CSV table of C-alpha atoms and ligand atoms in Angstrom, one decimal:
chain,number,residue,atom,x,y,z
A,1,UNK,CA,35.0,49.1,-18.2
A,2,UNK,CA,33.0,46.5,-16.3
A,3,UNK,CA,31.1,47.7,-13.2
A,4,UNK,CA,30.9,44.9,-10.7
A,5,UNK,CA,28.8,45.0,-7.5
A,6,UNK,CA,28.9,41.5,-6.2
A,7,UNK,CA,31.6,39.1,-5.0
A,8,UNK,CA,30.6,36.1,-7.3
A,9,UNK,CA,30.9,38.2,-10.4
A,10,UNK,CA,34.2,39.6,-9.3
A,11,UNK,CA,35.6,36.1,-8.7
A,12,UNK,CA,34.4,35.0,-12.1
A,13,UNK,CA,36.0,38.1,-13.7
A,14,UNK,CA,39.3,37.2,-12.0
A,15,UNK,CA,39.1,33.6,-13.1
A,16,UNK,CA,38.6,34.6,-16.7
A,17,UNK,CA,41.7,36.9,-16.5
A,18,UNK,CA,43.8,34.0,-15.2
A,19,UNK,CA,42.5,31.7,-18.0
A,20,UNK,CA,43.5,34.4,-20.5
A,21,UNK,CA,47.0,34.5,-19.0
A,22,UNK,CA,46.7,38.1,-17.9
A,23,UNK,CA,48.2,39.9,-14.9
A,24,UNK,CA,46.0,42.2,-12.7
A,25,UNK,CA,46.8,45.4,-10.8
A,26,UNK,CA,44.6,46.7,-8.0
A,27,UNK,CA,44.0,50.3,-6.9
A,28,UNK,CA,41.9,50.4,-3.7
A,29,UNK,CA,40.1,53.7,-3.0
A,30,UNK,CA,37.3,55.2,-1.0
A,31,UNK,CA,36.0,57.1,-4.0
A,32,UNK,CA,35.3,60.8,-4.6
A,33,UNK,CA,38.2,60.5,-7.0
A,34,UNK,CA,40.7,63.1,-7.9
A,35,UNK,CA,43.9,63.3,-10.0
A,36,UNK,CA,45.8,61.6,-7.1
A,37,UNK,CA,43.7,58.4,-7.4
A,38,UNK,CA,43.7,58.6,-11.2
A,39,UNK,CA,47.5,58.8,-11.3
A,40,UNK,CA,47.6,55.5,-9.4
A,41,UNK,CA,45.3,53.9,-12.0
A,42,UNK,CA,47.7,54.9,-14.8
A,43,UNK,CA,50.7,53.6,-12.8
A,44,UNK,CA,48.7,50.4,-12.3
A,45,UNK,CA,48.1,50.1,-16.1
A,46,UNK,CA,51.8,50.3,-16.7
A,47,UNK,CA,52.4,47.3,-14.3
A,48,UNK,CA,49.8,44.8,-15.5
A,49,UNK,CA,47.5,43.7,-18.3
A,50,UNK,CA,44.3,44.6,-16.4
A,51,UNK,CA,43.5,47.2,-13.8
A,52,UNK,CA,40.8,46.8,-11.1
A,53,UNK,CA,39.8,49.8,-9.0
A,54,UNK,CA,37.7,49.4,-5.9
A,55,UNK,CA,35.5,52.1,-4.3
A,56,UNK,CA,34.5,51.3,-0.8
A,57,UNK,CA,34.2,53.7,2.2
A,58,UNK,CA,35.4,51.3,4.8
A,59,UNK,CA,33.7,51.8,8.2
A,60,UNK,CA,36.2,49.9,10.3
A,61,UNK,CA,39.0,52.4,9.5
A,62,UNK,CA,36.9,55.4,10.9
A,63,UNK,CA,36.8,56.2,14.6
A,64,UNK,CA,33.5,56.7,16.3
A,65,UNK,CA,33.8,60.5,16.1
A,66,UNK,CA,35.1,60.6,12.6
A,67,UNK,CA,33.5,61.4,9.2
A,68,UNK,CA,32.3,58.0,8.0
A,69,UNK,CA,28.7,59.1,7.5
A,70,UNK,CA,29.6,62.4,5.9
A,71,UNK,CA,32.6,61.2,3.8
A,72,UNK,CA,32.0,62.7,0.3
A,73,UNK,CA,30.6,60.3,-2.3
A,74,UNK,CA,29.9,60.6,-6.1
A,75,UNK,CA,29.7,57.2,-7.6
A,76,UNK,CA,28.5,58.3,-11.1
A,77,UNK,CA,31.4,60.8,-11.6
A,78,UNK,CA,33.9,58.2,-10.2
A,79,UNK,CA,32.9,55.6,-12.7
A,80,UNK,CA,33.3,58.0,-15.6
A,81,UNK,CA,36.8,59.0,-14.4
A,82,UNK,CA,38.0,55.4,-13.9
A,83,UNK,CA,36.8,54.5,-17.4
A,84,UNK,CA,38.8,57.4,-18.8
A,85,UNK,CA,42.0,56.4,-17.0
A,86,UNK,CA,42.7,52.9,-18.2
A,87,UNK,CA,40.6,51.0,-15.6
A,88,UNK,CA,39.1,47.7,-16.9
A,89,UNK,CA,37.0,46.8,-13.9
A,90,UNK,CA,35.6,48.7,-10.9
A,91,UNK,CA,34.3,46.8,-7.9
A,92,UNK,CA,31.7,48.6,-5.7
A,93,UNK,CA,30.8,46.3,-2.7
A,94,UNK,CA,28.4,47.1,0.1
A,95,UNK,CA,29.3,47.2,3.8
A,96,UNK,CA,27.3,44.0,4.3
A,97,UNK,CA,29.2,42.2,1.6
A,98,UNK,CA,32.6,43.0,3.0
A,99,UNK,CA,31.6,42.5,6.6
A,100,UNK,CA,29.1,39.6,6.8
A,101,UNK,CA,26.9,39.5,9.9
A,102,UNK,CA,28.9,38.4,12.9
A,103,UNK,CA,32.3,38.9,11.4
A,104,UNK,CA,35.0,38.6,14.0
A,105,UNK,CA,38.3,38.5,12.2
A,106,UNK,CA,40.8,41.3,11.8
A,107,UNK,CA,44.3,41.7,10.4
A,108,UNK,CA,46.7,43.8,12.4
A,109,UNK,CA,50.3,44.9,11.7
A,110,UNK,CA,52.2,45.8,14.9
A,111,UNK,CA,55.2,48.1,15.3
A,112,UNK,CA,54.8,50.4,12.2
A,113,UNK,CA,51.3,51.2,13.3
A,114,UNK,CA,52.3,52.6,16.7
A,115,UNK,CA,53.3,56.2,15.8
A,116,UNK,CA,51.7,59.0,13.8
A,117,UNK,CA,48.2,58.2,12.5
A,118,UNK,CA,48.3,54.9,14.5
A,119,UNK,CA,48.6,56.9,17.7
A,120,UNK,CA,46.0,59.6,16.7
A,121,UNK,CA,43.5,57.2,15.3
A,122,UNK,CA,43.3,54.1,17.4
A,123,UNK,CA,42.1,51.1,15.3
A,124,UNK,CA,42.5,52.9,12.0
A,125,UNK,CA,45.2,50.7,10.6
A,126,UNK,CA,43.5,47.6,11.8
A,127,UNK,CA,40.6,48.6,9.7
A,128,UNK,CA,42.8,49.4,6.7
A,129,UNK,CA,44.8,46.2,6.8
A,130,UNK,CA,41.6,44.1,7.3
A,131,UNK,CA,39.8,45.6,4.3
A,132,UNK,CA,42.9,45.6,2.1
A,133,UNK,CA,43.5,41.9,3.0
A,134,UNK,CA,39.9,41.1,2.0
A,135,UNK,CA,40.3,43.0,-1.3
A,136,UNK,CA,43.6,41.1,-2.0
A,137,UNK,CA,41.8,37.8,-1.5
A,138,UNK,CA,38.9,38.7,-3.7
A,139,UNK,CA,41.0,40.3,-6.6
A,140,UNK,CA,44.2,38.3,-6.2
A,141,UNK,CA,46.2,41.0,-7.8
A,142,UNK,CA,49.8,40.6,-9.0
A,143,UNK,CA,50.4,44.3,-8.2
A,144,UNK,CA,48.7,46.7,-5.8
A,145,UNK,CA,49.2,50.5,-6.1
A,146,UNK,CA,49.0,52.8,-3.1
A,147,UNK,CA,49.7,56.6,-2.8
A,148,UNK,CA,52.6,57.9,-0.9
A,149,UNK,CA,50.3,60.6,0.4
A,150,UNK,CA,49.3,58.0,3.0
A,151,UNK,CA,53.0,57.2,3.7
A,152,UNK,CA,52.5,55.2,6.9
A,153,UNK,CA,49.7,53.2,5.2
A,154,UNK,CA,52.0,52.4,2.3
A,155,UNK,CA,54.7,51.0,4.8
A,156,UNK,CA,52.0,49.1,6.7
A,157,UNK,CA,50.6,47.4,3.6
A,158,UNK,CA,54.1,46.5,2.5
A,159,UNK,CA,54.8,44.9,5.9
A,160,UNK,CA,51.5,43.0,5.8
A,161,UNK,CA,52.3,41.6,2.4
A,162,UNK,CA,55.8,40.6,3.6
A,163,UNK,CA,54.7,39.1,6.9
A,164,UNK,CA,51.7,37.2,5.5
A,165,UNK,CA,53.7,35.8,2.6
A,166,UNK,CA,51.4,37.4,0.0
A,167,UNK,CA,52.7,37.2,-3.6
A,168,UNK,CA,51.8,40.8,-4.5
A,169,UNK,CA,54.1,43.6,-5.6
A,170,UNK,CA,53.3,46.8,-3.7
A,171,UNK,CA,54.0,49.9,-5.7
A,172,UNK,CA,54.0,53.5,-4.2
A,173,UNK,CA,52.7,56.3,-6.4
A,174,UNK,CA,54.1,59.9,-5.9
A,175,UNK,CA,51.9,62.5,-4.1
A,176,UNK,CA,49.9,64.5,-6.6
A,177,UNK,CA,49.6,68.2,-5.5
A,178,UNK,CA,47.6,71.2,-6.6
A,179,UNK,CA,49.5,74.1,-8.1
A,180,UNK,CA,50.1,75.8,-4.7
A,181,UNK,CA,51.4,72.5,-3.2
A,182,UNK,CA,48.3,71.3,-1.3
A,183,UNK,CA,48.2,67.5,-1.6
A,184,UNK,CA,45.0,66.4,-3.4
A,185,UNK,CA,42.5,64.8,-1.0
A,186,UNK,CA,38.8,63.9,-1.1
A,187,UNK,CA,38.6,65.7,2.3
A,188,UNK,CA,39.8,69.1,0.7
A,189,UNK,CA,36.1,69.3,-0.4
A,190,UNK,CA,35.2,70.2,3.2
A,191,UNK,CA,37.3,73.4,3.1
A,192,UNK,CA,35.9,76.9,2.7
A,193,UNK,CA,37.8,79.3,0.4
A,194,UNK,CA,39.7,80.8,3.4
A,195,UNK,CA,40.4,77.3,4.8
A,196,UNK,CA,41.6,76.1,1.4
A,197,UNK,CA,44.1,79.0,1.5
A,198,UNK,CA,45.2,78.2,5.0
A,199,UNK,CA,45.7,74.5,4.1
A,200,UNK,CA,48.8,75.4,2.1
A,201,UNK,CA,50.7,75.6,5.4
A,202,UNK,CA,51.3,71.9,5.4
A,203,UNK,CA,53.3,72.1,2.2
A,204,UNK,CA,55.0,75.3,3.3
A,205,UNK,CA,56.1,73.5,6.4
A,206,UNK,CA,57.4,70.5,4.4
A,207,UNK,CA,59.2,72.8,1.9
A,208,UNK,CA,60.9,74.7,4.8
A,209,UNK,CA,62.1,71.4,6.3
A,210,UNK,CA,63.5,70.3,2.9
A,211,UNK,CA,65.3,73.6,2.4
A,212,UNK,CA,66.9,73.3,5.8
A,213,UNK,CA,67.9,69.7,5.0
A,214,UNK,CA,69.4,70.8,1.7
A,215,UNK,CA,71.3,73.5,3.5
A,216,UNK,CA,72.9,70.8,5.7
A,217,UNK,CA,70.6,70.6,8.7
A,218,UNK,CA,70.4,66.9,10.0
A,219,UNK,CA,69.0,67.3,13.5
A,220,UNK,CA,65.5,65.8,13.4
A,221,UNK,CA,64.4,68.1,16.3
A,222,UNK,CA,65.5,71.2,14.4
A,223,UNK,CA,63.9,69.9,11.2
A,224,UNK,CA,60.6,69.3,13.1
A,225,UNK,CA,60.7,72.9,14.5
A,226,UNK,CA,61.3,74.3,11.0
A,227,UNK,CA,58.3,72.3,9.6
A,228,UNK,CA,56.1,73.3,12.5
A,229,UNK,CA,56.7,77.1,12.4
A,230,UNK,CA,54.5,78.1,9.4
A,231,UNK,CA,51.7,75.8,10.6
A,232,UNK,CA,51.7,77.4,14.1
A,233,UNK,CA,51.5,80.8,12.5
A,234,UNK,CA,48.2,80.0,10.8
A,235,UNK,CA,45.2,80.6,13.0
A,236,UNK,CA,42.9,78.2,11.1
A,237,UNK,CA,45.3,75.3,11.5
A,238,UNK,CA,45.5,73.0,14.6
A,239,UNK,CA,48.4,70.6,14.7
A,240,UNK,CA,47.6,66.9,15.4
A,241,UNK,CA,51.2,65.9,14.9
A,242,UNK,CA,54.4,66.9,13.1
A,243,UNK,CA,57.1,64.3,13.4
A,244,UNK,CA,60.5,63.6,11.8
A,245,UNK,CA,61.1,59.8,11.8
A,246,UNK,CA,63.2,57.2,10.1
A,247,UNK,CA,61.7,56.8,6.6
A,248,UNK,CA,61.8,53.0,6.7
A,249,UNK,CA,61.1,52.0,10.3
A,250,UNK,CA,59.2,55.0,11.6
A,251,UNK,CA,61.5,54.8,14.6
A,252,UNK,CA,63.9,57.5,15.8
A,253,UNK,CA,65.4,59.5,12.9
A,254,UNK,CA,69.2,59.3,12.3
A,255,UNK,CA,71.2,61.9,10.5
A,256,UNK,CA,72.8,59.3,8.2
A,257,UNK,CA,69.5,57.6,7.1
A,258,UNK,CA,66.5,58.8,5.0
A,259,UNK,CA,63.9,60.6,7.2
A,260,UNK,CA,60.3,61.3,6.7
A,261,UNK,CA,58.7,64.6,7.8
A,262,UNK,CA,55.0,63.5,8.4
A,263,UNK,CA,52.2,65.7,9.6
A,264,UNK,CA,48.5,65.7,10.4
A,265,UNK,CA,46.8,69.1,10.7
A,266,UNK,CA,43.2,70.1,11.3
A,267,UNK,CA,42.2,72.9,9.0
A,268,UNK,CA,38.7,74.0,9.8
A,269,UNK,CA,36.8,70.6,9.9
A,270,UNK,CA,39.0,68.2,8.0
A,271,UNK,CA,42.2,66.6,9.3
A,272,UNK,CA,44.7,66.8,6.5
A,273,UNK,CA,47.9,64.7,6.2
A,274,UNK,CA,51.0,65.2,4.2
A,275,UNK,CA,54.7,64.1,4.2
A,276,UNK,CA,58.1,64.4,2.5
A,277,UNK,CA,61.0,62.0,2.5
A,278,UNK,CA,64.4,63.6,3.0
A,279,UNK,CA,67.7,62.0,1.9
A,280,UNK,CA,66.3,59.0,0.0
A,281,UNK,CA,63.4,57.3,-1.7
A,282,UNK,CA,60.1,56.6,0.1
A,283,UNK,CA,60.2,53.5,2.2
A,284,UNK,CA,64.0,53.4,2.3
A,285,UNK,CA,64.2,51.7,-1.1
A,286,UNK,CA,66.9,52.5,-3.6
A,287,UNK,CA,64.6,52.7,-6.6
A,288,UNK,CA,62.1,55.4,-7.3
A,289,UNK,CA,58.5,54.5,-6.6
A,290,UNK,CA,56.0,53.9,-9.4
B,1,LIG,P1,41.5,57.2,-0.4
B,1,LIG,O1,40.4,57.2,-1.4
B,1,LIG,O2,41.8,58.5,0.3
B,1,LIG,O3,41.5,56.0,0.5
B,1,LIG,O4,42.9,57.0,-1.2
B,1,LIG,C1,43.0,55.9,-2.1
B,1,LIG,C2,44.4,55.8,-2.6
B,1,LIG,O5,44.8,57.0,-3.3
B,1,LIG,C3,45.4,55.6,-1.4
B,1,LIG,O6,46.5,54.7,-1.8
B,1,LIG,C4,46.0,57.0,-1.3
B,1,LIG,O7,47.3,57.1,-0.7
B,1,LIG,C5,46.0,57.5,-2.7
B,1,LIG,N1,46.0,59.0,-2.8
B,1,LIG,C6,45.1,59.9,-2.2
B,1,LIG,N2,45.4,61.2,-2.4
B,1,LIG,C7,46.6,61.1,-3.2
B,1,LIG,C8,47.4,62.1,-3.7
B,1,LIG,N3,47.2,63.4,-3.6
B,1,LIG,N4,48.5,61.7,-4.5
B,1,LIG,C9,48.8,60.3,-4.6
B,1,LIG,N5,48.0,59.4,-4.1
B,1,LIG,C10,46.9,59.7,-3.4
């Protein structure tokens, strides 16, 4: 696996792949890698000849009072994990490289970014689409793989690709969970043992909503209440949002269309997110992701 730390070398690597007639899949990450990230690398390997992973904690997607400075980092361990999971090239840029002095250009998707994390974290998606757009220009991937754990992000990236006429296939990878259902996240590292236990309420809420849906409940307000109940019963959990929305548009949910139950919950220090699609495949597509 090639470890690349500057833009010129990355561009040269990409040119050589084109000359060799190879396709490239990209997996963007912020590092501190876990099985969720690694599953995306393996999915990427099944879609292209070469896999590029990037590790970059992107300052523009963090709010002023968020955890940019303290976000967990372990570059050495990450490089070993990527090499063991079919990645051919890892790109580790610095903030100065990705945001040259005086930068003044952003990419922003409207509409889909209004609810959920867009409402709770103003500017977050503008930071995400801007950095992903830059990485797309540098890597020029044929395929890009994103986790469905960040469901709204996946829809927003798909929309950016569509709207900006980018010739990139966006693939969604299933959420990887721990044995008790907690979605893997780099931020789980912030949890105390008691907090880690409390964090299972997110999945318990989602499971309760799924059971109600499977028993025939279709009223989004009722499904929301069902998902909310176990979370509100946990003293260490503080709800940021729990919403049931249309799984494709993130507009109002309708009983006859796929819905997404999406939530963001503070448990001790970290804000954890999770989601579940009811009545269809993620993003409203007929085929399974990945
Ligand atoms: P991050 O490093 O948190 O920016 O995540 C990088 C990519 O990994 C994003 O596309 C995430 O959606 C994805 N990801 C993070 N956690 C998981 C998980 N538990 N299962 C699947 N994908 C994940």
